[in-house]
Short mmCIF file of C-alpha atoms in Angstrom, two decimals:
data_model
loop_
_atom_site.label_atom_id
_atom_site.label_comp_id
_atom_site.label_asym_id
_atom_site.label_seq_id
_atom_site.Cartn_x
_atom_site.Cartn_y
_atom_site.Cartn_z
CA MET O 128 34.09 19.37 1.81
CA ARG O 129 35.64 19.64 -1.61
CA GLN O 130 35.96 15.87 -1.79
CA LEU O 131 32.31 15.57 -0.88
CA ILE O 132 31.32 17.92 -3.69
CA ASN O 133 33.58 16.05 -6.10
CA ALA O 134 32.01 12.77 -5.11
CA LEU O 135 28.55 14.25 -5.56
CA LEU O 136 29.48 15.54 -9.01
CA LYS O 137 30.95 12.19 -9.95
CA TYR O 138 27.78 10.33 -9.02
CA LYS O 139 25.33 13.02 -10.07
CA ASN O 140 23.71 10.87 -12.75
CA THR O 141 23.15 7.98 -10.35
CA LEU O 142 21.80 10.30 -7.68
CA LEU O 143 19.51 12.01 -10.18
CA TYR O 144 18.30 8.63 -11.37
CA LEU O 145 17.56 7.43 -7.84
CA GLY O 146 15.76 10.68 -7.01
CA LEU O 147 13.58 10.53 -10.11
CA LEU O 148 12.99 6.80 -9.50
CA ILE O 149 11.62 7.58 -6.06
CA ILE O 150 9.38 10.25 -7.57
CA SER O 151 8.08 7.78 -10.15
CA LEU O 152 7.46 5.15 -7.46
CA ILE O 153 5.41 7.69 -5.52
CA PHE O 154 3.56 8.48 -8.75
CA LEU O 155 2.96 4.76 -9.28
CA ASN O 156 1.77 4.39 -5.70
CA HIS O 157 -0.75 7.18 -6.17
CA ARG O 158 -2.12 6.04 -9.48
CA SER O 159 -2.51 2.30 -9.14
CA PHE O 160 -4.38 0.53 -6.35
CA TYR O 161 -2.65 -2.74 -7.21
CA HIS O 162 0.83 -1.33 -6.69
CA GLN O 163 -0.34 0.57 -3.63
CA SER O 164 -1.52 -2.60 -1.96
CA ILE O 165 1.70 -4.42 -2.80
CA PHE O 166 3.79 -1.58 -1.43
CA SER O 167 1.81 -1.38 1.77
CA ARG O 168 1.91 -5.15 2.24
CA THR O 169 5.69 -5.21 1.78
CA GLY O 170 6.02 -2.30 4.17
CA LEU O 171 3.86 -4.09 6.71
CA ALA O 172 5.93 -7.27 6.46
CA LEU O 173 9.22 -5.39 6.88
CA SER O 174 8.13 -3.15 9.72
CA SER O 175 6.49 -6.02 11.59
CA LYS O 176 9.67 -8.10 11.49
CA PHE O 177 11.62 -5.19 12.89
CA ASN O 178 9.03 -4.35 15.51
CA ARG O 179 8.75 -7.96 16.62
CA THR O 180 12.44 -7.98 17.52
CA VAL O 181 12.06 -4.80 19.54
CA GLN O 182 8.93 -6.12 21.19
CA ASN O 183 10.58 -9.46 22.02
CA VAL O 184 13.21 -7.67 24.08
CA SER O 185 10.84 -5.35 25.84
CA SER O 186 8.27 -8.06 26.57
CA TYR O 187 10.98 -10.18 28.17
CA LEU O 188 11.77 -7.35 30.50
CA ASP O 189 8.06 -6.94 31.25
CA LEU O 190 7.42 -10.58 32.13
CA ALA O 191 6.75 -10.03 35.83
CA TYR O 192 4.18 -7.34 35.20
CA THR O 193 2.53 -9.39 32.46
CA ASN O 194 2.21 -12.32 34.80
CA GLU O 195 0.43 -10.16 37.32
CA LYS O 196 -1.99 -8.99 34.68
CA LEU O 197 -2.66 -12.52 33.45
CA ILE O 198 -3.37 -13.66 36.96
CA ALA O 199 -5.78 -10.78 37.42
CA GLU O 200 -7.55 -11.72 34.23
CA ASN O 201 -7.67 -15.38 35.23
CA VAL O 202 -9.27 -14.41 38.52
CA LYS O 203 -11.89 -12.44 36.68
CA LEU O 204 -12.59 -15.32 34.29
CA LYS O 205 -12.80 -17.76 37.16
CA ALA O 206 -15.37 -15.55 38.79
CA LEU O 207 -17.37 -15.45 35.58
CA GLU O 208 -17.16 -19.22 35.24
CA LEU O 209 -18.45 -19.70 38.76
CA MET O 210 -21.24 -17.24 38.09
CA HIS O 211 -22.10 -19.13 34.96
CA PHE O 212 -22.35 -22.41 36.85
CA THR O 213 -24.45 -20.98 39.65
CA GLU O 214 -26.89 -18.84 37.72
CA GLN O 215 -27.80 -21.15 34.83
CA THR O 216 -30.28 -18.64 33.47
CA PRO O 217 -31.30 -19.21 29.86
CA LYS O 218 -29.47 -16.08 28.76
CA ASP O 219 -26.16 -17.42 30.08
CA ARG O 220 -26.53 -20.85 28.56
CA THR O 221 -25.60 -19.73 25.07
CA ILE O 222 -21.98 -20.90 25.03
CA ASP O 223 -22.71 -23.73 22.59
CA SER O 224 -24.35 -21.47 20.06
CA PHE O 225 -21.87 -18.66 20.59
CA PRO O 226 -20.81 -17.89 17.01
CA PHE O 227 -17.32 -16.52 17.77
CA LYS O 228 -14.03 -18.37 18.04
CA VAL O 229 -11.33 -16.68 20.11
CA LEU O 230 -7.65 -16.52 19.07
CA GLY O 231 -4.86 -14.92 21.06
CA ALA O 232 -2.13 -12.62 19.74
CA ARG O 233 0.58 -10.31 20.94
CA ILE O 234 0.80 -6.67 19.92
CA ILE O 235 4.15 -5.84 18.43
CA LYS O 236 3.45 -2.28 17.38
CA ASN O 237 0.87 0.04 18.84
CA SER O 238 0.24 3.66 17.98
CA TYR O 239 -2.17 6.01 19.74
CA ASN O 240 -0.88 9.50 19.08
CA LEU O 241 -1.95 9.88 15.44
CA ALA O 242 -5.31 10.78 14.01
CA ARG O 243 -5.57 7.35 12.39
CA ASN O 244 -3.94 4.68 14.51
CA TYR O 245 -3.01 1.13 13.62
CA LEU O 246 -1.66 -1.83 15.57
CA ILE O 247 0.39 -4.75 14.31
CA ILE O 248 -0.06 -8.19 15.88
CA ASP O 249 2.10 -11.30 15.53
CA GLN O 250 -0.49 -13.59 13.95
CA GLY O 251 -1.16 -13.86 10.23
CA TYR O 252 -3.21 -15.90 7.82
CA THR O 253 -1.21 -19.03 8.62
CA ASP O 254 -2.69 -18.74 12.12
CA GLY O 255 -6.20 -18.35 10.77
CA ILE O 256 -6.50 -14.59 10.89
CA GLU O 257 -8.57 -12.97 8.15
CA THR O 258 -9.41 -9.39 7.39
CA GLU O 259 -12.42 -7.80 9.10
CA MET O 260 -12.17 -9.81 12.30
CA GLY O 261 -12.89 -8.01 15.54
CA VAL O 262 -10.07 -7.55 18.06
CA ILE O 263 -10.67 -7.15 21.80
CA SER O 264 -8.47 -7.03 24.88
CA SER O 265 -9.04 -8.20 28.42
CA ASP O 266 -11.07 -5.10 29.23
CA GLY O 267 -12.53 -3.71 26.03
CA VAL O 268 -12.60 -3.36 22.27
CA VAL O 269 -9.32 -2.78 20.43
CA GLY O 270 -10.15 -2.66 16.73
CA ILE O 271 -10.74 -4.54 13.49
CA VAL O 272 -8.22 -6.52 11.41
CA ASN O 273 -7.36 -4.59 8.31
CA GLN O 274 -4.61 -6.35 6.39
CA VAL O 275 -3.02 -9.79 6.77
CA THR O 276 0.35 -11.23 5.76
CA ALA O 277 1.60 -14.77 6.43
CA GLU O 278 2.77 -14.03 9.97
CA PHE O 279 1.43 -10.61 10.85
CA SER O 280 -1.73 -8.57 10.67
CA SER O 281 -2.45 -4.90 10.97
CA VAL O 282 -5.43 -3.79 13.00
CA ILE O 283 -7.36 -0.54 12.67
CA SER O 284 -7.45 0.74 16.22
CA ILE O 285 -10.73 2.14 17.56
CA LEU O 286 -8.60 5.24 17.97
CA HIS O 287 -9.02 5.88 14.25
CA ARG O 288 -11.03 8.84 13.11
CA ASP O 289 -12.77 7.04 10.24
CA LEU O 290 -13.85 3.94 12.17
CA LYS O 291 -17.36 3.73 13.61
CA ILE O 292 -18.46 0.92 15.92
CA ASN O 293 -21.98 -0.10 16.81
CA ALA O 294 -22.41 0.35 20.57
CA GLY O 295 -25.27 0.75 23.00
CA PHE O 296 -26.39 1.09 26.59
CA LYS O 297 -26.21 -1.96 28.78
CA LYS O 298 -29.28 -0.97 30.75
CA ASN O 299 -31.82 -0.60 27.95
CA GLY O 300 -30.17 -1.52 24.68
CA ALA O 301 -30.47 1.91 23.09
CA TYR O 302 -27.70 2.02 20.52
CA GLY O 303 -25.69 4.47 18.47
CA SER O 304 -22.37 4.64 16.70
CA LEU O 305 -19.13 5.10 18.57
CA SER O 306 -16.34 7.15 17.03
CA TRP O 307 -13.08 8.74 18.09
CA GLN O 308 -12.53 12.48 17.77
CA GLY O 309 -8.74 12.21 17.71
CA LYS O 310 -8.02 14.04 20.95
CA HIS O 311 -7.60 11.87 24.02
CA PRO O 312 -6.94 8.08 23.91
CA LYS O 313 -9.52 7.44 26.63
CA ARG O 314 -12.37 9.60 25.29
CA MET O 315 -14.80 8.68 22.52
CA LYS O 316 -18.13 9.98 21.32
CA LEU O 317 -21.41 8.09 21.04
CA ASN O 318 -23.65 9.57 18.37
CA ASP O 319 -27.12 8.84 17.04
CA VAL O 320 -28.72 7.98 20.39
CA SER O 321 -32.26 9.29 20.32
CA THR O 322 -33.39 11.62 23.13
CA LEU O 323 -36.32 9.28 23.71
CA ASN O 324 -33.95 7.18 25.82
CA PRO O 325 -32.93 8.26 29.33
CA VAL O 326 -29.20 8.78 29.81
CA MET O 327 -27.30 9.20 33.07
CA VAL O 328 -23.66 9.96 33.76
CA GLY O 329 -21.94 6.66 34.61
CA ASP O 330 -24.11 4.42 32.43
CA THR O 331 -22.18 1.47 31.00
CA ILE O 332 -21.69 1.29 27.23
CA VAL O 333 -21.27 -2.14 25.62
CA THR O 334 -20.88 -3.32 22.05
CA GLY O 335 -24.16 -3.65 20.20
CA GLY O 336 -24.79 -6.88 18.35
CA MET O 337 -25.53 -5.15 15.05
CA SER O 338 -22.10 -5.66 13.52
CA ASP O 339 -20.48 -8.91 12.44
CA TYR O 340 -17.24 -8.02 14.20
CA PHE O 341 -18.19 -8.17 17.87
CA PRO O 342 -20.75 -10.11 19.88
CA TYR O 343 -23.24 -8.23 22.00
CA GLY O 344 -22.18 -7.05 25.42
CA ILE O 345 -18.42 -6.46 25.48
CA PRO O 346 -17.98 -3.55 27.92
CA ILE O 347 -16.45 -0.47 26.30
CA GLY O 348 -16.76 2.42 28.73
CA LYS O 349 -19.09 4.61 30.72
CA VAL O 350 -20.86 7.90 30.09
CA PHE O 351 -18.59 10.74 31.09
CA SER O 352 -20.80 13.68 30.16
CA PHE O 353 -23.69 14.32 27.80
CA GLN O 354 -25.66 17.16 26.30
CA LYS O 355 -29.33 17.01 25.46
CA PRO O 356 -30.51 19.19 22.59
CA GLU O 357 -33.30 21.67 23.34
CA LEU O 358 -35.74 20.05 20.95
CA GLU O 359 -36.09 16.41 20.02
CA GLY O 360 -33.10 14.83 18.34
CA TYR O 361 -29.94 13.01 19.30
CA TYR O 362 -27.73 13.18 22.36
CA ASP O 363 -24.13 14.31 22.25
CA ILE O 364 -22.50 11.80 24.62
CA ASP O 365 -18.85 11.64 25.73
CA ILE O 366 -17.62 8.21 26.74
CA GLU O 367 -14.68 7.34 28.94
CA LEU O 368 -13.14 4.01 27.89
CA PHE O 369 -12.53 1.28 30.46
CA SER O 370 -9.42 0.05 28.70
CA ASN O 371 -6.23 2.01 28.36
CA LEU O 372 -5.18 1.47 24.77
CA THR O 373 -1.79 3.05 25.34
CA GLN O 374 -0.56 0.08 27.36
CA LYS O 375 -1.72 -3.17 25.80
CA ASP O 376 0.32 -6.31 25.21
CA PHE O 377 -2.12 -9.12 24.46
CA VAL O 378 -5.29 -9.10 22.44
CA TYR O 379 -7.93 -11.64 21.47
CA ILE O 380 -9.16 -11.94 17.93
CA LEU O 381 -12.78 -12.88 17.41
CA LYS O 382 -13.46 -15.10 14.45
CA ASN O 383 -17.11 -14.98 13.48
CA ILE O 384 -17.82 -18.59 12.50
CA LYS O 385 -21.22 -17.82 11.07
CA LYS O 386 -20.15 -14.86 9.01
CA ASP O 387 -20.75 -16.72 5.74
CA GLN O 388 -24.35 -17.29 6.69
CA LEU O 389 -24.76 -13.66 7.71
CA ASN O 390 -23.29 -12.43 4.44
CA GLN O 391 -25.46 -14.78 2.46
CA LEU O 392 -28.52 -13.51 4.28
CA LYS O 393 -27.50 -9.91 3.65
CA ASN O 394 -27.00 -10.54 -0.05
CA GLU O 395 -30.30 -12.29 -0.38
CA SER O 396 -32.28 -9.62 1.37
CA ARG O 397 -30.71 -6.90 -0.75
CA MET T 14 23.75 23.96 -31.44
CA ASN T 15 20.49 25.88 -31.49
CA ARG T 16 19.28 23.91 -34.44
CA ASP T 17 20.15 20.68 -32.66
CA ASN T 18 18.06 21.71 -29.69
CA LEU T 19 15.10 22.54 -31.92
CA ILE T 20 15.36 19.16 -33.61
CA LEU T 21 15.55 17.53 -30.19
CA ILE T 22 12.37 19.25 -29.00
CA PHE T 23 10.56 18.54 -32.25
CA ARG T 24 11.55 14.86 -32.13
CA PHE T 25 10.51 14.67 -28.47
CA LEU T 26 7.02 16.04 -29.13
CA LEU T 27 6.50 14.10 -32.36
CA LEU T 28 7.40 10.75 -30.80
CA LEU T 29 5.44 11.52 -27.64
CA PHE T 30 2.18 12.27 -29.46
CA LEU T 31 2.71 9.49 -31.98
CA GLN T 32 3.15 7.02 -29.12
CA ALA T 33 0.33 8.33 -26.98
CA PHE T 34 -2.38 8.70 -29.60
CA LEU T 35 -1.51 6.21 -32.31
CA LEU T 36 0.86 3.44 -31.28
CA ASN T 37 -0.67 2.74 -27.88
CA ASN T 38 -3.95 1.91 -29.58
CA ILE T 39 -2.64 -0.73 -31.97
CA ASN T 40 -3.19 -3.74 -29.68
CA PHE T 41 -1.66 -6.13 -32.19
CA PHE T 42 -2.71 -9.72 -31.21
CA GLY T 43 -4.58 -8.14 -28.34
CA PHE T 44 -1.64 -6.98 -26.26
CA ILE T 45 1.32 -5.86 -28.38
CA ASN T 46 1.93 -2.12 -28.54
CA PRO T 47 5.29 -1.07 -29.97
CA ASN T 48 7.14 1.50 -27.89
CA LEU T 49 8.52 3.61 -30.72
CA TYR T 50 9.21 6.57 -28.42
CA LEU T 51 12.32 4.66 -27.35
CA LEU T 52 13.76 5.95 -30.63
CA PHE T 53 14.19 9.32 -28.94
CA ILE T 54 16.51 7.83 -26.33
CA ILE T 55 18.29 5.61 -28.86
CA VAL T 56 19.22 8.35 -31.35
CA TYR T 57 20.13 10.91 -28.67
CA ARG T 58 23.66 12.12 -29.46
CA LEU T 59 26.28 9.73 -28.15
CA ASP T 60 28.35 12.66 -26.87
CA GLY T 61 25.28 14.47 -25.52
CA ASN T 62 24.85 15.31 -21.86
CA PRO T 63 23.72 12.10 -20.07
CA THR T 64 22.18 14.07 -17.18
CA LEU T 65 19.90 15.92 -19.57
CA LEU T 66 18.88 12.61 -21.15
CA ILE T 67 17.85 11.21 -17.75
CA VAL T 68 15.62 14.23 -17.14
CA LEU T 69 14.20 14.08 -20.69
CA GLY T 70 13.54 10.35 -20.40
CA PHE T 71 11.73 10.88 -17.12
CA VAL T 72 9.60 13.70 -18.54
CA MET T 73 8.84 11.67 -21.64
CA GLY T 74 7.64 8.68 -19.62
CA LEU T 75 5.69 10.84 -17.21
CA LEU T 76 3.86 12.73 -19.99
CA LEU T 77 3.16 9.46 -21.75
CA ASP T 78 1.67 7.98 -18.57
CA LEU T 79 -0.44 11.06 -18.01
CA LEU T 80 -1.67 11.14 -21.60
CA THR T 81 -2.54 7.43 -21.71
CA GLN T 82 -3.80 7.04 -18.13
CA GLY T 83 -0.91 4.63 -17.51
CA SER T 84 -0.09 3.59 -13.99
CA GLY T 85 3.51 4.79 -14.05
CA GLY T 86 5.32 1.94 -15.74
CA GLN T 87 6.44 4.01 -18.75
CA THR T 88 7.96 6.60 -16.41
CA ILE T 89 10.11 4.08 -14.60
CA ALA T 90 11.05 2.22 -17.80
CA ALA T 91 12.02 5.34 -19.75
CA LEU T 92 13.92 6.73 -16.77
CA THR T 93 15.82 3.49 -16.23
CA ILE T 94 16.78 3.04 -19.87
CA SER T 95 17.99 6.68 -20.06
CA PHE T 96 20.14 6.05 -17.03
CA LEU T 97 21.50 2.75 -18.36
CA ARG T 98 22.19 4.03 -21.89
CA PRO T 99 25.86 5.03 -21.35
CA TYR T 100 26.60 1.58 -19.90
CA ILE T 101 24.83 -0.17 -22.78
CA ILE T 102 26.77 1.95 -25.30
CA ARG T 103 30.05 1.11 -23.62
CA PHE T 104 29.11 -2.57 -23.58
CA SER T 105 28.08 -2.77 -27.23
CA PHE T 106 30.52 -0.37 -28.96
CA GLY T 107 33.56 -1.06 -26.80
CA VAL T 108 35.31 1.18 -24.31
CA ASN T 109 36.62 3.87 -26.66
CA TYR T 110 33.58 4.66 -28.69
CA ASP T 111 34.13 7.87 -30.60
CA VAL T 112 31.21 8.36 -32.94
CA PRO T 113 29.77 11.83 -32.29
CA MET T 114 26.93 11.60 -34.78
CA GLY T 115 25.43 8.58 -33.15
CA MET T 116 25.25 5.12 -34.48
CA ILE T 117 24.35 5.97 -38.03
CA LYS T 118 27.86 5.82 -39.44
CA GLY T 119 31.15 4.29 -38.56
CA SER T 120 30.27 1.24 -36.51
CA LEU T 121 29.82 -2.40 -37.27
CA LEU T 122 26.38 -3.73 -38.06
CA THR T 123 26.61 -6.33 -35.28
CA GLN T 124 27.47 -3.64 -32.74
CA ARG T 125 24.53 -1.54 -33.84
CA LEU T 126 22.16 -4.49 -33.68
CA LEU T 127 23.46 -5.41 -30.22
CA TYR T 128 22.95 -1.84 -29.01
CA LEU T 129 19.44 -1.65 -30.46
CA SER T 130 18.27 -4.97 -29.14
CA LEU T 131 19.73 -4.41 -25.67
CA MET T 132 17.98 -1.04 -25.40
CA VAL T 133 14.66 -2.44 -26.59
CA VAL T 134 14.71 -5.63 -24.51
CA ILE T 135 15.81 -3.98 -21.26
CA HIS T 136 13.24 -1.23 -21.69
CA ASN T 137 10.39 -3.63 -22.28
CA LEU T 138 11.52 -5.94 -19.49
CA VAL T 139 11.46 -3.08 -16.99
CA LEU T 140 8.12 -1.90 -18.35
CA CYS T 141 6.40 -5.27 -18.10
CA SER T 142 7.92 -6.02 -14.70
CA VAL T 143 6.61 -2.76 -13.28
CA ILE T 144 3.17 -3.21 -14.83
CA TYR T 145 2.68 -6.79 -13.57
CA PHE T 146 4.86 -6.37 -10.46
CA SER T 147 4.52 -9.90 -9.14
CA PHE T 148 6.61 -13.06 -9.19
CA ASP T 149 3.56 -15.16 -10.00
CA ASN T 150 3.36 -13.57 -13.44
CA THR T 151 6.96 -14.19 -14.51
CA ILE T 152 5.87 -16.18 -17.58
CA THR T 153 3.46 -13.45 -18.67
CA ILE T 154 6.12 -10.80 -18.16
CA LEU T 155 8.67 -12.70 -20.26
CA LYS T 156 6.14 -13.46 -23.00
CA ASN T 157 5.01 -9.85 -23.20
CA THR T 158 8.60 -8.63 -23.18
CA LEU T 159 9.55 -10.97 -26.01
CA PHE T 160 6.70 -10.08 -28.35
CA THR T 161 6.65 -6.36 -27.64
CA SER T 162 10.44 -6.19 -28.01
CA LEU T 163 10.31 -7.97 -31.34
CA PHE T 164 7.66 -5.65 -32.69
CA THR T 165 9.34 -2.53 -31.29
CA PHE T 166 12.69 -3.60 -32.66
CA ILE T 167 11.31 -4.03 -36.20
CA LEU T 168 9.55 -0.69 -36.10
CA ILE T 169 12.61 1.13 -34.74
CA TYR T 170 14.85 -0.46 -37.34
CA ILE T 171 12.53 0.67 -40.14
CA SER T 172 12.33 4.19 -38.70
CA LEU T 173 16.12 4.39 -38.45
CA GLY T 174 16.33 3.48 -42.13
CA LEU T 175 13.90 6.28 -42.94
CA PHE T 176 15.97 8.81 -41.02
CA LYS T 177 19.13 7.69 -42.76
CA ASN T 178 17.68 8.19 -46.23
CA LYS T 179 16.69 11.73 -45.36
#
């Protein structure tokens, strides 16, 4: 004990310096956006390297289960493909003009127990990932790419209190904005749906085509419960998600090929 | 001892306000601002408490950043140079330095110049590195360090001469 105190006294200047240095770095981080972004990018790069190692081990142990899931998804896709060939309705024949390119990635860090959750995936700008790309999984929406390094990207999860996603009803196209309340990882709220539209428990909710991130019609969840206000106004709708965001391994990143044109159009019409 | 403390506080405030309100607005050649407040750390008693100097350097840099809306570079630079000062003194004056009244008397001119220039250059190097904080700007950092150090060094040398005459 005495030796410990002696050692502390001997290095008190160095310790004081390091302590004050940390305080000044925090001060720097708070005052300058430039330094903040550099710090967070470095942090992202470091933590992703570490998490990738952990994830490599655990994904190896999970291989059998992953295979099962991939087969299930393949079956589903096969079914869709067959449907596509048989139906040939004009609405289904849009694959050529479909403005999204799909890239695959593995999740190496996933959080779902905070108020503002982020994921980290193992693809970065060298793989063609850019910020503000939509991210989906085999059975629903996952989030939007937020920050990109050479090999990794961080994704704002839809389980993030400040993120709002354009979503609507599959049956009639009535749309609103989907947000997470921060309580349960399978429950979200759909706001701004006018009471002019009929709503039933069990109605399917899909992504609306109003945003640049996601194409129209990706299934998100179904109506769990809703309240209608006494007068005219907007519904208060609770949604149960189809996908379980607490156990995801693979995601698909949607690259909007025609985003430049969209942005140009938006700027011109402003 | 009491009088020494008063002088210390007076010098601290004088240099702080001089730096914040006058010297940071010079913008010589567009980007050169001499950091005269370094004088406070340079003329701090050689046998003074180094722990106190670290705290004072930190407070000085922090107040300067707050007064000039700086991002935090002055804090880190002043703190670092206060911490490094004993090592710089040992390096420039030799191991058994024994000059209680500071560097004014009793040391060789070359030693004094070495001490001064090391303090100034290291301080400005840390300052510029923190402000630019990127490897892509290494040339800019070195250029800024060189010119600012030169200007600061001249100003500090003149000020030291003024103090000596008094």
